[in-house]
Amino acid sequence: MKLFDLTGKVALVTGGNGGIGLAMSKAMGEAGATIIIAGRNEEKNTQSIKILNSQNIECKSFHVDVVDENSCNKLIENVISNFGKLNILVNNAGTNIRKRPEEYELDEWKGIIDTNLISMFTCSKASFKHFKDVNGGKIINIGSMHSLFGAPLGSAYSASKGGVVQLKKSLDNAWANSLVASYII
C-alpha cells in the first residue's frame, strides 16, 4: 500500500542532488512523481540522476544558481517547457558556515541569507506565476530547528531559517485565494 500517490505530478527539488533533497526526490519519485533536480554542481546532478534512474524514477536535472533570480526564472521556464507543468516546488537548497557571529565576513553572512532565504522567495515567486495559471500548486520549504533557537556557531543560518518561517506565513496569506499552499519541513 502506498502512503501517498504522486502519479502524474511533476516535482522540482532545488538542491536535490544530495542529502535531504536527494532523499525527498527518491521518496516522491517512488510515489510516482517525475522528479526535476536543480543544482549548481553538474557532477552531483548527474550522479543523482543515475541513482534515481537505477530505481526506475523518471527524472531530469537542470543547472541553477538559486541566488540568481534570472536563473530561477529560467529554471521554471525549462521545467514547464520540458514537462508541460509543475505541481510541487521543494525549496531545499541551503548552506551554512559554522562560525561565531563576530567571525563572519559580511559576504559570508549574505551568502548564507541569499542561499537559504532569498532563493526560496525567488523560486517561489517564479513558480507562483505557473501555479496561479493552473489554479494550484504546492511549495515545500525546508526549515530547521534553528528557526526557533539560535546557535552559537550558526547565527546566519538561524537567521535565514527564521526568515523561512515568516516567508511561509506571508506566502500563505498572500496566495491563499490562488490555491497555492506552502509548507515547512
Short mmCIF file of C-alpha atoms in Angstrom, two decimals:
data_model
loop_
_atom_site.label_atom_id
_atom_site.label_comp_id
_atom_site.label_asym_id
_atom_site.label_seq_id
_atom_site.Cartn_x
_atom_site.Cartn_y
_atom_site.Cartn_z
CA MET A 1 0.00 0.00 0.00
CA LYS A 2 1.32 3.45 -0.93
CA LEU A 3 1.26 6.07 1.79
CA PHE A 4 0.63 8.71 -0.86
CA ASP A 5 0.35 8.78 -4.62
CA LEU A 6 2.04 11.41 -6.77
CA THR A 7 1.48 9.69 -10.10
CA GLY A 8 1.36 12.26 -12.87
CA LYS A 9 2.82 15.04 -10.72
CA VAL A 10 5.99 16.96 -11.55
CA ALA A 11 8.18 17.86 -8.56
CA LEU A 12 11.13 20.26 -8.67
CA VAL A 13 13.71 19.96 -5.87
CA THR A 14 16.34 22.68 -5.51
CA GLY A 15 19.48 21.22 -4.02
CA GLY A 16 18.03 17.83 -4.90
CA ASN A 17 21.42 16.39 -5.73
CA GLY A 18 22.37 15.38 -2.19
CA GLY A 19 21.32 14.97 1.42
CA ILE A 20 17.72 15.76 2.34
CA GLY A 21 16.97 16.94 -1.21
CA LEU A 22 18.01 13.65 -2.78
CA ALA A 23 16.09 11.68 -0.14
CA MET A 24 12.96 13.73 -0.86
CA SER A 25 13.49 13.24 -4.60
CA LYS A 26 13.68 9.47 -4.08
CA ALA A 27 10.56 9.39 -1.90
CA MET A 28 8.47 11.50 -4.26
CA GLY A 29 9.76 9.51 -7.24
CA GLU A 30 8.83 6.24 -5.54
CA ALA A 31 5.35 7.72 -5.04
CA GLY A 32 5.10 8.24 -8.79
CA ALA A 33 6.22 11.83 -9.37
CA THR A 34 8.50 12.89 -12.17
CA ILE A 35 11.49 14.49 -10.45
CA ILE A 36 13.49 17.50 -11.55
CA ILE A 37 16.72 18.01 -9.65
CA ALA A 38 18.03 21.57 -9.72
CA GLY A 39 21.53 22.28 -8.51
CA ARG A 40 24.63 24.24 -9.39
CA ASN A 41 27.00 21.26 -9.33
CA GLU A 42 26.58 19.43 -12.65
CA GLU A 43 28.62 16.43 -11.49
CA LYS A 44 26.42 15.93 -8.41
CA ASN A 45 23.31 16.44 -10.58
CA THR A 46 24.49 13.70 -12.95
CA GLN A 47 25.27 11.28 -10.11
CA SER A 48 21.87 11.90 -8.52
CA ILE A 49 20.09 11.25 -11.79
CA LYS A 50 21.96 7.93 -12.08
CA ILE A 51 20.81 6.97 -8.58
CA LEU A 52 17.19 7.84 -9.32
CA ASN A 53 17.26 6.15 -12.73
CA SER A 54 18.57 2.96 -11.10
CA GLN A 55 15.36 2.96 -9.05
CA ASN A 56 13.20 3.46 -12.17
CA ILE A 57 12.33 7.03 -11.23
CA GLU A 58 11.62 9.36 -14.13
CA CYS A 59 13.89 12.35 -13.64
CA LYS A 60 15.91 15.11 -15.21
CA SER A 61 18.31 17.70 -13.87
CA PHE A 62 18.79 21.37 -14.63
CA HIS A 63 21.64 23.63 -13.65
CA VAL A 64 20.52 26.54 -11.47
CA ASP A 65 22.10 29.20 -9.33
CA VAL A 66 19.36 29.77 -6.77
CA VAL A 67 20.81 33.11 -5.67
CA ASP A 68 20.27 34.49 -9.20
CA GLU A 69 16.66 35.49 -9.90
CA ASN A 70 17.11 35.13 -13.67
CA SER A 71 18.47 31.60 -13.19
CA CYS A 72 15.42 30.70 -11.06
CA ASN A 73 13.03 32.16 -13.65
CA LYS A 74 14.77 30.23 -16.42
CA LEU A 75 14.62 27.04 -14.34
CA ILE A 76 10.84 27.27 -14.01
CA GLU A 77 10.50 28.07 -17.73
CA ASN A 78 12.63 24.99 -18.56
CA VAL A 79 10.53 22.74 -16.34
CA ILE A 80 7.29 23.96 -17.94
CA SER A 81 8.78 23.73 -21.43
CA ASN A 82 10.05 20.16 -20.88
CA PHE A 83 7.22 18.72 -18.79
CA GLY A 84 4.23 20.97 -19.51
CA LYS A 85 3.58 21.61 -15.84
CA LEU A 86 4.92 21.93 -12.33
CA ASN A 87 2.93 20.67 -9.35
CA ILE A 88 5.39 20.75 -6.45
CA LEU A 89 8.34 23.01 -5.67
CA VAL A 90 10.68 21.89 -2.90
CA ASN A 91 12.88 24.81 -1.79
CA ASN A 92 15.69 22.75 -0.34
CA ALA A 93 18.93 24.42 -1.50
CA GLY A 94 20.88 25.60 1.52
CA THR A 95 24.26 26.28 3.01
CA ASN A 96 25.94 27.07 6.29
CA ILE A 97 29.28 28.31 7.57
CA ARG A 98 29.89 27.43 11.20
CA LYS A 99 31.47 30.43 12.91
CA ARG A 100 30.91 32.62 15.89
CA PRO A 101 28.89 35.73 14.91
CA GLU A 102 31.84 38.13 15.24
CA GLU A 103 33.96 35.95 12.93
CA TYR A 104 31.69 36.16 9.87
CA GLU A 105 32.74 38.27 6.95
CA LEU A 106 29.76 40.21 5.61
CA ASP A 107 29.98 38.35 2.28
CA GLU A 108 29.73 35.02 4.12
CA TRP A 109 26.68 36.21 6.06
CA LYS A 110 25.00 37.49 2.89
CA GLY A 111 25.81 34.28 1.03
CA ILE A 112 24.01 32.19 3.64
CA ILE A 113 20.98 34.50 3.67
CA ASP A 114 20.88 34.57 -0.14
CA THR A 115 21.10 30.79 -0.49
CA ASN A 116 18.80 29.81 2.37
CA LEU A 117 16.15 32.54 2.26
CA ILE A 118 16.30 34.77 -0.80
CA SER A 119 16.40 31.73 -3.10
CA MET A 120 13.16 30.44 -1.56
CA PHE A 121 11.49 33.73 -2.36
CA THR A 122 12.77 33.89 -5.94
CA CYS A 123 11.93 30.25 -6.74
CA SER A 124 8.52 30.55 -5.08
CA LYS A 125 7.77 33.76 -6.95
CA ALA A 126 8.79 32.23 -10.29
CA SER A 127 6.66 29.13 -9.57
CA PHE A 128 3.66 31.13 -8.44
CA LYS A 129 3.12 32.54 -11.92
CA HIS A 130 2.59 29.00 -13.22
CA PHE A 131 0.66 27.80 -10.15
CA LYS A 132 -1.75 30.73 -10.49
CA ASP A 133 -2.38 29.91 -14.16
CA VAL A 134 -3.23 26.29 -13.35
CA ASN A 135 -5.17 27.04 -10.14
CA GLY A 136 -2.89 25.46 -7.61
CA GLY A 137 0.42 24.08 -6.55
CA LYS A 138 2.45 23.07 -3.52
CA ILE A 139 5.58 24.74 -2.17
CA ILE A 140 7.63 22.89 0.44
CA ASN A 141 10.28 24.97 2.23
CA ILE A 142 12.97 23.19 4.19
CA GLY A 143 13.28 24.77 7.60
CA SER A 144 15.29 23.93 10.67
CA MET A 145 15.05 23.70 14.42
CA HIS A 146 17.41 26.68 14.32
CA SER A 147 14.48 28.84 13.23
CA LEU A 148 13.29 28.53 16.83
CA PHE A 149 16.54 28.92 18.73
CA GLY A 150 19.92 30.41 17.99
CA ALA A 151 23.12 28.54 17.52
CA PRO A 152 26.45 29.96 18.72
CA LEU A 153 28.19 28.73 15.56
CA GLY A 154 25.36 29.42 13.12
CA SER A 155 23.81 32.84 13.61
CA ALA A 156 23.45 33.47 9.87
CA TYR A 157 21.90 30.04 9.35
CA SER A 158 19.49 30.55 12.26
CA ALA A 159 18.51 33.99 10.98
CA SER A 160 17.90 32.62 7.48
CA LYS A 161 15.73 29.75 8.73
CA GLY A 162 13.76 32.11 10.98
CA GLY A 163 13.10 34.12 7.83
CA VAL A 164 11.90 30.96 6.09
CA VAL A 165 9.19 30.54 8.74
CA GLN A 166 7.94 34.09 8.25
CA LEU A 167 8.19 33.87 4.46
CA LYS A 168 5.98 30.76 4.53
CA LYS A 169 3.37 32.56 6.63
CA SER A 170 3.45 35.59 4.33
CA LEU A 171 3.12 33.48 1.17
CA ASP A 172 0.17 31.62 2.67
CA ASN A 173 -1.61 34.87 3.48
CA ALA A 174 -0.86 36.42 0.10
CA TRP A 175 -1.61 33.40 -2.07
CA ALA A 176 -4.42 31.60 -0.22
CA ASN A 177 -7.04 32.57 -2.82
CA SER A 178 -4.81 31.16 -5.57
CA LEU A 179 -4.92 27.62 -4.18
CA VAL A 180 -1.17 27.67 -3.66
CA ALA A 181 -0.19 26.03 -0.39
CA SER A 182 3.20 26.26 1.28
CA TYR A 183 4.67 24.04 3.97
CA ILE A 184 7.75 23.94 6.16
CA ILE A 185 9.53 20.70 6.87
#
